[in-house]
Amino acid sequence: MFTVTSFVCCRLLETDSKSLRSVNGSRRNSGSSLVSSSSASSNLSHLEEDSWILWGRIVNEWEDVHKKKEKQIKELVRKGIPHHFRAIVWQLLCTAQSMPIKDQYSELLKMTSPCEKLIRRDIARTYPEHDFFKEKDSLGQEVLFNVMKAYSLVDREVGYCQGSAFIVGLLLMQMPEEEAFCVFVKLMQDYRLRELFKPSMAELGLCMYQFEYMIQEQLPELYVHFQSQSFHTSMYASSWFLTIFLTTFPLPIATRIFDIFMSEGLEIVFRVGLAVLQMNQAELMQLDMEGMLQHFQKVIPHQFDNGPDKLIQASYQVKYNAKKMKKLEKEYTTIKTKEMEEQVEIKVSMTQQSSQRQSFLDLSSTALKRKLCPKGQVTRAQEAEENYLIKRELATIKQQSDEAITKLEQAENTIRELQQQQWCSSRYSEDFVLQLEKELVQARLSEAESHCALKEMQDKVLEMEKRNSSLPDENNVARLQEELIAVKLREAEALMGLKELKQQVKDLEEHWQRHLARTAGRWKDPSRKNTVNELQDELMTIRLREAESQANLKEMKQRMMEMETQNHVNSNHLRRAEQEVTSLQGKVQYLSAQNKGLLAQLSEAKRKQAETECKNKEEVMAVRLREADSIAAVAELQQHIAELEIQKEEGKIQGQLNNSDSNQYIRELKDQIAELNDEVSDGKKDPSHEDYNTVENLPLLSVL
């Protein structure tokens, strides 16, 4: 059973029934909901009273009723939810009454959101004519800012979207901000609103596609007119889906539509939208695009000021096929996928065309240089330029790589000398071939050293990745944005350098192929030619491997830099977490000290209470003792009076007294009786003697 809800609703029903009886059926407007008060009538009919009682029972037994009578509840929601029940019924319809995220709301308000400026800017535009939101820095604007800020921190992908503020504003008119936050989170998660408000707004495009199909199927003439005027569906219907008609119709009508939306989802938006077009088809057919826009903005919002019942009835006469909607969703997804593939193909073709054009320009430039300059000068210039670029890019690697570059340069100088001497000599000595072989061995050794260095870097990168995996994840903290921007700039620079290095390796390989083509057929001695060619091939292969190793090494350094940056970010996060823990410990200590003080005050209060109780007991005992003494005195007086009466009777019977003596004796008795009455009256003034007043008066009256 929904105990808390039932208690609240029962109290509501009791209050409402008392107010109904006191004012003879007149209903007071709700001070917390101005939207509901505008739709409330001055006098409640018996039907409305029955509706309130029925809704009270439904809320009180929600779990059982919702499972067994779901269709009946939908029918009741379509007729309208009473405004006093609207807040709790909305929470029950979307199952937001017990969400754990509600406990995080106060902590979210203490955080900083990157969307705060946008939210502040748009708050004044949300319900600008409503009393709850129209004043600057009012309570309504403040709670609206709090809810929007909290959600932007919970869902950073969506962040903040302007249309969502109208939905949150309507929720705040009905319930406190914590409950409104929970309901809004539930709407975003389960009612397709999150997909609508994403930056890509893909879900909105799907809704426009489905709605346009419904217009084409059910209102073909109007669809043709829209197409002829280039009047797209998004020009008038996008706000319907983003705000659930809250910016289109007055609040009483939009609230009734929102009741059904909470029960049935976006289906009501399709139905109401098509019903509006059906009811305005004749007028729209006679207008151009500008006239239709004016009609949607000025005429349609005020068509249903008398009440939303006519619109809701018309909306449920609209044909809506859920299976067809699913099919349209698949078609739309297929179309969008094809469009994305076409865009990727276009980008790839453009990239290929640009690369082909660049290679064509390079070849044209090379051919032009060959025509303008002698062949040997072009070759030497190209080799010098390549050497310069290679030296500049490889300046950041370790000492082993530097030594390998130096040895490769010596091999290149040797090859250049051979090219200059190839026209003068046709024989090479055994010593020269041995020298080339030694240089080849040294180049291979340097390559092995580079591989070792590369392996060390890879091991270091793996170690950094393991360390980073043990650190806590960074949850896109806004305070690290500046650091991340700097890191991204460095990363971009490193990637640019890596791309340049790979391009140079590619150019070097092309140059080597051209060099082989130029030097083919120049050797006269076949036996020596093969040996030298093999050495040159091996040298160039080693050079290419060295360049690739350097590129890999640079890439590993880049990864290492990324890992170090991530490590730095996580270290900052840990430091801030430690600071927060320290501050929380300080607060705990302060609260502990405050608790001790309160406990001391409590013990002192208990001690004073015990002393007071002891004093009260002593006073009670004293009062009881005085009461006992008074009772004894009264008893003695009564006995004395009885004796006097007996004496008086004896005197009358015996006749021993004469008249004067009798009168004197009677006067003395009366004086004694008066004195005794005075004493008894003094005893009456004591409150403890009240029970004995009537007993005391009886003998005195008899004596008189």
XYZ file of C-alpha atoms in Angstrom:
704
model
C 0.000 0.000 0.000
C 1.139 3.498 -0.787
C 1.089 4.673 2.856
C 2.643 8.163 2.606
C 0.631 9.062 -0.443
C -2.585 7.756 1.066
C -2.012 9.786 4.238
C -1.382 13.000 2.280
C -4.357 12.454 0.015
C -6.680 11.627 2.914
C -5.649 14.833 4.635
C -6.266 16.678 1.375
C -9.717 15.162 1.030
C -10.598 16.020 4.645
C -9.481 19.614 4.180
C -11.334 19.964 0.910
C -14.540 18.424 2.286
C -14.468 20.771 5.295
C -13.962 23.796 3.053
C -16.802 22.618 0.797
C -19.218 22.344 3.726
C -18.214 25.710 5.183
C -18.800 27.741 2.013
C -21.848 25.781 0.761
C -20.153 24.168 -2.197
C -17.817 27.005 -3.270
C -14.266 25.919 -4.056
C -11.232 27.926 -3.034
C -8.392 28.360 -5.496
C -5.079 26.710 -4.757
C -2.373 29.123 -3.667
C 0.406 26.848 -4.903
C -0.925 26.254 -8.418
C -2.067 29.200 -10.500
C -2.520 26.966 -13.532
C -5.040 24.792 -11.735
C -6.839 27.783 -10.163
C -7.552 29.241 -13.585
C -9.360 26.045 -14.573
C -11.281 25.737 -11.260
C -14.901 26.869 -11.136
C -16.475 28.874 -8.325
C -19.099 26.244 -7.441
C -18.487 22.496 -7.334
C -21.219 20.241 -8.614
C -21.994 16.853 -7.154
C -20.293 15.246 -10.129
C -17.053 17.035 -9.351
C -17.268 16.039 -5.692
C -17.718 12.413 -6.743
C -14.707 12.768 -9.051
C -12.572 14.031 -6.160
C -13.665 11.144 -3.931
C -12.928 8.691 -6.756
C -9.447 10.104 -7.343
C -8.779 9.956 -3.596
C -9.569 6.253 -3.575
C -7.452 5.656 -6.693
C -4.417 7.355 -5.156
C -4.919 5.566 -1.866
C -5.008 2.150 -3.565
C -2.803 2.967 -6.535
C -0.816 -0.261 -6.839
C -3.858 -2.507 -7.037
C -5.996 -0.154 -9.126
C -3.259 0.622 -11.651
C -2.656 -3.067 -12.347
C -6.296 -4.137 -12.574
C -7.978 -1.055 -14.085
C -5.398 0.578 -16.319
C -7.907 1.385 -19.089
C -10.316 3.033 -16.656
C -7.503 5.164 -15.267
C -6.583 6.297 -18.790
C -10.196 7.315 -19.406
C -10.248 9.291 -16.166
C -6.967 11.018 -17.050
C -8.389 12.030 -20.430
C -11.304 13.691 -18.635
C -8.860 15.669 -16.511
C -7.056 15.219 -13.175
C -8.319 17.451 -10.284
C -5.700 20.066 -9.599
C -5.172 19.051 -5.942
C -4.300 15.512 -7.056
C -2.258 16.474 -10.127
C 1.157 16.527 -8.420
C 0.852 13.117 -6.760
C -0.874 11.498 -9.775
C 1.873 12.699 -12.136
C 4.478 11.160 -9.850
C 2.546 7.900 -9.707
C 2.019 7.779 -13.483
C 5.743 8.084 -14.207
C 6.838 6.090 -11.090
C 8.955 8.945 -9.757
C 7.726 8.906 -6.148
C 10.717 6.945 -4.754
C 13.774 7.703 -6.883
C 17.221 7.494 -5.207
C 18.441 10.511 -7.192
C 16.239 12.724 -5.005
C 18.792 12.377 -2.187
C 21.526 13.726 -4.500
C 19.631 16.911 -5.363
C 21.060 19.052 -2.557
C 24.613 17.944 -3.421
C 24.089 18.763 -7.111
C 23.080 22.322 -6.225
C 26.468 22.842 -4.544
C 28.325 21.945 -7.771
C 29.072 24.215 -10.722
C 27.518 23.570 -14.139
C 29.004 24.802 -17.462
C 25.438 25.622 -18.579
C 24.686 28.134 -15.813
C 25.024 31.223 -18.039
C 22.679 29.792 -20.673
C 20.121 28.848 -18.012
C 20.256 32.320 -16.423
C 19.810 33.922 -19.833
C 16.709 31.895 -20.727
C 14.929 31.941 -17.355
C 13.343 35.340 -18.026
C 11.921 33.978 -21.313
C 10.148 31.068 -19.577
C 6.514 31.949 -18.789
C 7.275 35.707 -18.771
C 3.631 36.608 -18.028
C 3.105 34.127 -15.186
C 3.129 35.560 -11.663
C 5.356 32.787 -10.352
C 8.164 33.464 -12.873
C 7.800 37.017 -14.210
C 9.722 38.868 -11.466
C 13.501 38.870 -11.672
C 15.267 36.770 -8.993
C 11.889 35.593 -7.699
C 11.307 32.260 -5.985
C 9.970 30.751 -9.225
C 13.023 31.759 -11.249
C 15.355 30.506 -8.520
C 13.825 27.024 -8.213
C 13.615 26.766 -12.033
C 17.346 27.554 -12.229
C 18.097 24.962 -9.526
C 16.262 22.138 -11.301
C 17.742 22.917 -14.741
C 21.250 23.195 -13.278
C 20.894 19.904 -11.387
C 19.798 18.051 -14.522
C 22.609 19.555 -16.608
C 25.038 18.009 -14.098
C 23.282 14.629 -14.081
C 23.111 14.341 -17.897
C 26.122 16.141 -19.357
C 25.460 14.847 -22.882
C 22.164 16.724 -23.055
C 23.133 19.500 -20.673
C 20.565 22.249 -21.159
C 18.025 22.804 -23.921
C 15.731 25.836 -23.975
C 12.453 23.992 -24.566
C 12.914 21.839 -21.466
C 12.540 24.865 -19.176
C 8.828 25.128 -20.019
C 8.236 21.524 -18.925
C 10.151 22.065 -15.676
C 8.235 25.300 -15.072
C 4.907 23.482 -15.350
C 6.128 20.821 -12.898
C 7.189 23.516 -10.420
C 3.686 25.010 -10.540
C 2.382 21.712 -9.168
C 5.038 20.374 -6.739
C 8.257 21.230 -4.804
C 11.533 21.448 -6.664
C 12.946 18.090 -5.454
C 9.867 16.223 -6.675
C 9.811 18.243 -9.906
C 13.469 17.287 -10.489
C 12.687 13.562 -10.047
C 9.681 13.739 -12.385
C 11.719 15.598 -15.027
C 14.514 12.997 -14.862
C 11.917 10.256 -15.317
C 10.351 12.065 -18.292
C 13.736 12.438 -19.955
C 14.575 8.768 -19.456
C 11.256 7.035 -20.209
C 9.234 9.439 -22.382
C 11.701 9.952 -25.312
C 12.388 13.544 -24.211
C 16.101 12.912 -23.742
C 16.476 11.908 -27.402
C 14.462 14.993 -28.399
C 16.746 17.332 -26.448
C 20.097 15.838 -27.503
C 22.343 18.210 -29.505
C 21.765 16.154 -32.679
C 17.954 16.155 -32.135
C 17.670 12.920 -34.107
C 14.445 11.978 -32.321
C 12.856 15.279 -33.352
C 13.671 14.505 -36.991
C 12.006 11.098 -36.580
C 8.870 12.723 -35.088
C 8.720 15.186 -37.971
C 9.037 12.296 -40.459
C 6.237 10.322 -38.778
C 3.955 13.366 -38.401
C 4.468 14.345 -42.040
C 3.478 10.826 -43.106
C 0.275 11.074 -41.040
C -0.565 14.384 -42.742
C 0.092 12.855 -46.167
C -2.108 9.851 -45.357
C -5.040 11.547 -43.608
C -4.934 15.121 -45.020
C -3.556 14.711 -48.562
C -4.867 18.030 -49.881
C -3.326 19.976 -47.038
C -0.056 18.046 -47.507
C 0.061 19.031 -51.196
C -0.641 22.655 -50.249
C 2.201 22.622 -47.696
C 4.573 21.180 -50.295
C 3.592 23.746 -52.914
C 4.258 26.579 -50.446
C 7.527 24.979 -49.182
C 5.954 24.991 -45.721
C 7.975 22.343 -43.879
C 6.608 20.447 -40.897
C 9.403 21.616 -38.588
C 8.360 25.253 -39.141
C 5.232 24.853 -37.003
C 5.324 21.418 -35.306
C 8.780 21.244 -33.717
C 7.685 23.305 -30.686
C 4.680 20.997 -30.247
C 6.967 18.024 -29.595
C 9.669 19.901 -27.663
C 7.293 21.636 -25.203
C 4.163 19.395 -25.378
C 2.063 22.402 -26.553
C 3.067 24.472 -23.486
C 4.176 27.348 -25.760
C 1.208 26.962 -28.115
C -1.957 26.873 -26.003
C -2.938 28.640 -22.763
C -1.827 26.853 -19.624
C -5.199 25.289 -18.654
C -5.469 23.597 -22.065
C -1.774 22.645 -22.204
C -2.006 21.187 -18.702
C -4.880 18.916 -19.721
C -2.809 17.702 -22.695
C 0.152 17.202 -20.347
C -2.050 15.017 -18.094
C -2.598 12.656 -21.028
C 1.080 12.849 -22.000
C 2.034 11.604 -18.520
C -0.298 8.645 -19.042
C 0.180 7.785 -22.742
C 3.417 9.449 -23.898
C 4.098 11.252 -27.183
C 1.109 9.662 -28.897
C -1.112 12.504 -27.652
C 1.144 15.054 -29.367
C 0.619 13.341 -32.734
C -3.125 13.132 -32.127
C -3.615 16.727 -30.973
C -1.359 18.071 -33.742
C -3.316 16.299 -36.480
C -6.650 17.294 -34.875
C -5.561 20.954 -34.950
C -4.681 20.662 -38.656
C -8.013 18.984 -39.414
C -9.977 21.736 -37.667
C -8.030 24.473 -39.505
C -7.640 22.816 -42.915
C -10.094 25.110 -44.738
C -8.399 28.299 -43.516
C -4.876 27.005 -44.170
C -5.693 25.988 -47.741
C -6.379 29.633 -48.592
C -3.146 31.082 -47.130
C 0.402 31.343 -48.361
C 3.445 30.459 -46.258
C 3.597 33.768 -44.366
C -0.152 33.715 -43.748
C 0.014 30.167 -42.438
C 2.772 31.129 -40.017
C 0.639 34.015 -38.719
C -2.338 31.665 -38.396
C -0.337 29.168 -36.315
C 1.033 31.927 -34.071
C -2.059 34.102 -33.474
C -5.279 32.240 -34.359
C -4.800 28.626 -33.277
C -3.670 29.356 -29.651
C -7.018 31.050 -28.866
C -9.388 28.668 -30.652
C -10.034 26.579 -27.543
C -10.371 29.230 -24.828
C -13.792 27.811 -23.885
C -12.207 24.503 -22.874
C -10.050 21.670 -24.178
C -12.773 18.997 -24.277
C -13.598 19.591 -27.936
C -9.929 19.362 -28.947
C -9.321 16.197 -26.914
C -12.392 14.497 -28.358
C -11.258 15.384 -31.886
C -7.745 14.096 -31.168
C -9.054 10.636 -30.262
C -10.919 10.470 -33.554
C -7.571 10.667 -35.354
C -6.248 7.348 -36.685
C -3.004 6.380 -34.966
C -1.304 3.046 -35.799
C 1.528 2.150 -33.399
C 2.818 -0.641 -35.666
C 2.971 1.748 -38.606
C 4.907 4.193 -36.448
C 7.484 1.474 -35.667
C 7.793 0.725 -39.364
C 8.298 4.416 -40.159
C 10.975 4.559 -37.459
C 12.885 1.725 -39.164
C 12.546 3.443 -42.561
C 13.820 6.711 -41.132
C 16.785 4.956 -39.521
C 17.652 3.271 -42.841
C 17.442 6.576 -44.716
C 19.680 8.320 -42.199
C 22.202 5.478 -42.313
C 22.408 5.718 -46.082
C 22.851 9.473 -45.876
C 25.697 9.037 -43.399
C 27.378 6.472 -45.647
C 27.038 8.787 -48.633
C 28.567 11.632 -46.659
C 31.476 9.405 -45.634
C 31.985 8.333 -49.240
C 31.934 11.949 -50.383
C 34.519 12.885 -47.765
C 36.724 9.949 -48.740
C 36.479 10.804 -52.443
C 37.277 14.442 -51.703
C 40.290 13.368 -49.658
C 41.487 11.077 -52.430
C 41.013 13.795 -55.021
C 42.967 16.262 -52.918
C 45.782 13.734 -52.389
C 45.861 12.914 -56.115
C 45.937 16.577 -56.949
C 48.747 17.117 -54.457
C 50.769 14.247 -55.952
C 50.122 15.599 -59.441
C 51.374 19.006 -58.384
C 54.457 17.407 -56.810
C 55.224 15.501 -60.020
C 54.677 18.632 -62.104
C 56.965 20.600 -59.837
C 59.642 17.880 -60.071
C 59.394 17.777 -63.846
C 59.630 21.562 -64.035
C 62.724 21.556 -61.839
C 64.336 18.933 -64.063
C 63.706 21.051 -67.102
C 65.045 24.227 -65.539
C 68.073 22.790 -63.732
C 70.766 20.247 -64.628
C 70.093 16.711 -63.508
C 72.904 16.487 -60.953
C 71.916 19.765 -59.258
C 68.296 18.628 -58.895
C 69.404 15.339 -57.343
C 71.773 17.039 -54.910
C 69.149 19.639 -53.953
C 66.521 16.992 -53.316
C 68.910 14.917 -51.236
C 69.987 17.960 -49.219
C 66.385 18.918 -48.555
C 65.497 15.384 -47.480
C 68.507 15.237 -45.168
C 67.528 18.530 -43.563
C 63.925 17.438 -42.955
C 64.986 14.065 -41.548
C 67.504 15.711 -39.209
C 64.918 18.210 -37.954
C 62.275 15.541 -37.186
C 64.668 13.080 -35.523
C 66.275 15.648 -33.186
C 64.033 14.592 -30.258
C 64.896 10.870 -30.061
C 67.546 9.262 -27.898
C 71.310 9.089 -28.381
C 71.111 5.692 -30.047
C 68.856 7.036 -32.764
C 71.218 10.015 -33.291
C 74.131 7.655 -33.826
C 72.100 5.635 -36.304
C 71.251 8.802 -38.258
C 74.943 9.776 -38.376
C 75.921 6.382 -39.752
C 73.168 6.532 -42.339
C 74.391 9.963 -43.446
C 77.901 8.551 -43.900
C 76.431 5.770 -46.036
C 74.565 8.353 -48.116
C 77.768 10.369 -48.660
C 79.499 7.203 -49.767
C 76.689 6.459 -52.232
C 76.865 10.022 -53.530
C 80.643 9.681 -54.102
C 80.019 6.412 -55.928
C 77.489 8.141 -58.165
C 80.070 10.832 -59.007
C 82.788 8.251 -59.689
C 80.614 5.834 -61.693
C 81.545 7.580 -65.005
C 85.256 7.500 -64.202
C 85.777 4.027 -62.874
C 84.143 0.705 -63.656
C 85.780 -1.386 -60.941
C 85.469 -1.354 -57.191
C 88.048 -2.752 -54.849
C 87.449 -5.503 -52.344
C 88.292 -3.075 -49.506
C 85.468 -0.673 -50.518
C 82.911 -3.497 -50.527
C 84.106 -4.637 -47.073
C 83.766 -1.059 -45.801
C 80.160 -0.924 -47.033
C 79.436 -4.245 -45.363
C 80.822 -2.902 -42.048
C 78.645 0.178 -42.350
C 75.674 -2.081 -43.047
C 76.414 -4.104 -39.879
C 76.675 -0.886 -37.847
C 73.371 0.345 -39.287
C 71.714 -2.934 -38.301
C 73.126 -2.602 -34.795
C 71.744 0.915 -34.510
C 68.392 -0.379 -35.751
C 68.436 -3.048 -33.026
C 69.204 -0.387 -30.437
C 66.270 1.685 -31.723
C 64.025 -1.371 -31.385
C 65.214 -1.843 -27.807
C 64.481 1.798 -27.027
C 61.055 1.431 -28.638
C 60.336 -1.653 -26.526
C 61.344 0.230 -23.377
C 58.956 3.026 -24.285
C 56.164 0.514 -24.887
C 56.802 -1.078 -21.486
C 56.678 2.342 -19.877
C 53.409 3.123 -21.642
C 51.912 -0.151 -20.383
C 53.067 0.659 -16.856
C 51.462 4.110 -17.101
C 48.221 2.541 -18.344
C 48.199 0.152 -15.365
C 48.764 3.041 -12.964
C 46.010 5.048 -14.580
C 43.614 2.085 -14.420
C 44.089 2.005 -10.629
C 43.235 5.697 -10.320
C 39.591 6.862 -10.063
C 37.878 7.910 -13.274
C 37.509 11.593 -14.120
C 33.841 12.496 -14.462
C 34.226 15.484 -16.725
C 34.876 17.905 -13.868
C 34.306 21.420 -15.098
C 37.346 22.747 -13.237
C 39.677 20.715 -15.471
C 38.508 22.204 -18.746
C 41.442 24.601 -19.071
C 43.933 21.810 -18.427
C 42.237 19.568 -20.963
C 42.277 22.326 -23.576
C 46.032 22.747 -23.157
C 46.545 18.998 -23.373
C 44.474 18.808 -26.541
C 46.557 21.579 -28.113
C 49.754 19.681 -27.341
C 48.194 16.504 -28.656
C 47.197 18.239 -31.888
C 50.727 19.563 -32.352
C 52.181 16.105 -31.756
C 49.771 14.505 -34.215
C 50.666 17.091 -36.841
C 54.348 16.325 -36.358
C 53.663 12.583 -36.597
C 51.697 13.049 -39.825
C 54.525 15.120 -41.292
C 57.046 12.435 -40.336
C 54.964 9.698 -41.985
C 54.584 11.826 -45.099
C 58.342 12.333 -45.230
C 58.898 8.567 -44.923
C 56.518 8.075 -47.823
C 58.297 10.745 -49.882
C 61.630 9.122 -49.033
C 60.405 5.776 -50.322
C 59.160 7.382 -53.550
C 62.505 9.121 -53.938
C 64.299 5.819 -53.501
C 62.179 4.246 -56.212
C 62.959 7.120 -58.553
C 66.628 6.811 -57.666
C 66.592 3.126 -58.563
C 64.923 3.968 -61.845
C 67.551 6.631 -62.655
C 70.538 4.450 -61.761
C 69.318 1.371 -63.642
C 71.601 0.334 -66.500
C 74.527 2.573 -65.517
C 76.836 -0.161 -64.254
C 79.278 -1.705 -66.660
C 80.607 -4.481 -64.476
C 77.829 -6.988 -63.792
C 79.700 -8.796 -61.025
C 80.307 -5.656 -58.960
C 77.003 -4.045 -59.859
C 74.926 -6.681 -58.070
C 76.960 -6.404 -54.867
C 76.761 -2.628 -54.714
C 73.064 -2.646 -55.590
C 72.352 -5.146 -52.840
C 74.257 -3.000 -50.347
C 72.389 0.093 -51.458
C 69.049 -1.743 -51.223
C 69.845 -2.956 -47.756
C 70.962 0.519 -46.676
C 67.809 2.103 -48.018
C 65.695 -0.639 -46.424
C 67.380 -0.019 -43.081
C 66.829 3.684 -43.557
C 63.141 3.114 -44.152
C 62.916 0.807 -41.142
C 64.730 3.401 -39.089
C 62.245 6.063 -40.151
C 59.333 3.770 -39.330
C 60.887 2.954 -35.950
C 61.291 6.649 -35.259
C 57.661 7.229 -36.205
C 56.569 4.414 -33.892
C 58.798 5.786 -31.180
C 57.264 9.206 -31.579
C 53.810 7.695 -31.430
C 54.731 5.861 -28.228
C 56.002 9.124 -26.777
C 52.719 10.718 -27.684
C 50.836 7.957 -25.914
C 53.143 8.317 -22.941
C 52.455 12.052 -22.842
C 48.719 11.326 -22.924
C 49.092 8.865 -20.066
C 51.139 11.370 -18.044
C 48.513 14.024 -18.683
C 45.748 11.669 -17.583
C 47.825 10.795 -14.529
C 48.164 14.495 -13.742
C 44.438 15.021 -14.131
C 43.666 12.076 -11.866
C 46.200 13.322 -9.330
C 44.454 16.695 -9.266
C 41.147 14.928 -8.811
C 42.551 12.896 -5.915
C 43.976 16.031 -4.347
C 40.643 17.766 -4.538
C 38.927 14.678 -3.141
C 41.382 14.660 -0.231
C 40.638 18.338 0.399
C 36.924 17.592 0.427
C 37.492 14.684 2.820
C 39.521 16.988 5.081
C 36.775 19.595 5.073
C 34.179 16.911 5.804
C 36.289 15.613 8.694
C 36.458 19.161 10.057
C 32.692 19.430 9.804
C 32.333 16.063 11.564
C 34.593 17.249 14.382
C 32.639 20.479 14.682
C 29.353 18.582 14.777
C 30.785 16.160 17.340
C 31.802 19.064 19.575
C 28.380 20.633 19.104
C 26.781 17.291 19.936
C 28.829 17.049 23.131
C 27.696 20.535 24.134
C 24.091 19.607 23.474
C 24.496 16.417 25.527
C 25.922 18.473 28.412
C 22.994 20.873 28.167
C 20.617 17.901 28.112
C 22.173 16.389 31.254
C 21.992 19.771 33.007
C 18.333 20.093 32.006
C 17.665 16.583 33.337
C 19.359 17.467 36.628
C 17.282 20.623 36.986
C 14.171 18.651 36.161
C 15.013 16.096 38.879
C 15.526 18.918 41.415
C 12.225 20.463 40.414
C 10.460 17.134 40.802
C 11.951 16.709 44.293
C 10.759 20.183 45.309
C 7.321 19.443 43.926
C 7.150 16.201 45.909
C 8.157 18.016 49.118
C 5.522 20.672 48.541
C 2.889 18.007 47.877
C 3.799 16.250 51.152
C 3.567 19.540 53.070
C 0.162 20.270 51.535
C -1.029 16.812 52.491
C 0.173 17.297 56.103
C -1.633 20.637 56.328
C -4.704 18.973 54.899
C -4.590 16.252 57.586
C -4.243 18.868 60.367
C -7.209 20.805 58.984
C -9.322 17.655 58.869
C -8.478 16.929 62.535
C -9.352 20.511 63.535
C -12.663 20.347 61.732
C -13.477 17.076 63.483
C -12.757 18.631 66.905
C -14.927 21.628 66.104
C -17.766 19.408 65.046
C -17.495 17.443 68.283
C -17.489 20.664 70.317
C -20.592 21.912 68.498
C -22.353 18.627 69.173
C -21.548 18.942 72.895
C -22.897 22.488 72.951
C -26.112 21.374 71.326
C -26.526 18.616 73.902
C -25.993 21.119 76.740
C -28.547 23.442 75.233
C -31.156 20.710 75.001
C -30.494 19.593 78.587
C -30.952 23.172 79.796
C -34.322 23.522 78.146
C -35.663 20.224 79.465
C -34.649 20.707 83.112
C -35.883 24.293 83.261
C -33.120 25.163 85.664
C -32.384 28.478 84.003
C -34.488 31.557 84.394
C -35.311 33.787 81.486
C -32.400 36.176 81.990
C -29.970 33.439 82.667
C -31.328 31.527 79.711
C -30.941 34.479 77.427
C -27.423 35.140 78.683
C -26.592 31.497 78.344
C -27.998 31.473 74.786
C -25.967 34.568 73.881
C -22.796 32.912 75.137
C -23.594 29.840 73.092
C -24.209 31.975 70.014
C -20.865 33.767 70.517
C -19.084 30.465 70.830
C -20.893 29.200 67.707
C -19.874 32.382 65.810
C -16.253 31.917 66.820
C -16.408 28.322 65.723
C -17.965 29.381 62.386
C -15.138 31.873 61.859
C -12.582 29.166 62.444
C -14.429 26.876 60.077
C -14.602 29.623 57.396
C -10.851 30.140 57.768
C -10.450 26.447 57.133
C -12.570 26.746 53.979
C -10.084 29.134 52.361
C -7.550 26.291 52.085
C -8.170 24.523 48.682
C -7.366 21.193 50.173
C -10.416 21.490 52.393
C -13.011 21.937 49.701
C -14.270 18.403 50.045
C -15.187 19.080 53.682
C -17.040 22.398 53.268
C -20.462 20.876 52.941
C -19.900 18.623 55.951
C -18.858 21.595 58.143
C -21.855 23.749 57.229
C -24.489 21.171 58.223
C -24.056 21.272 62.051
C -23.613 25.058 62.104
C -26.869 25.606 60.230
C -28.645 23.225 62.552
C -27.306 25.119 65.571
C -28.480 28.483 64.150
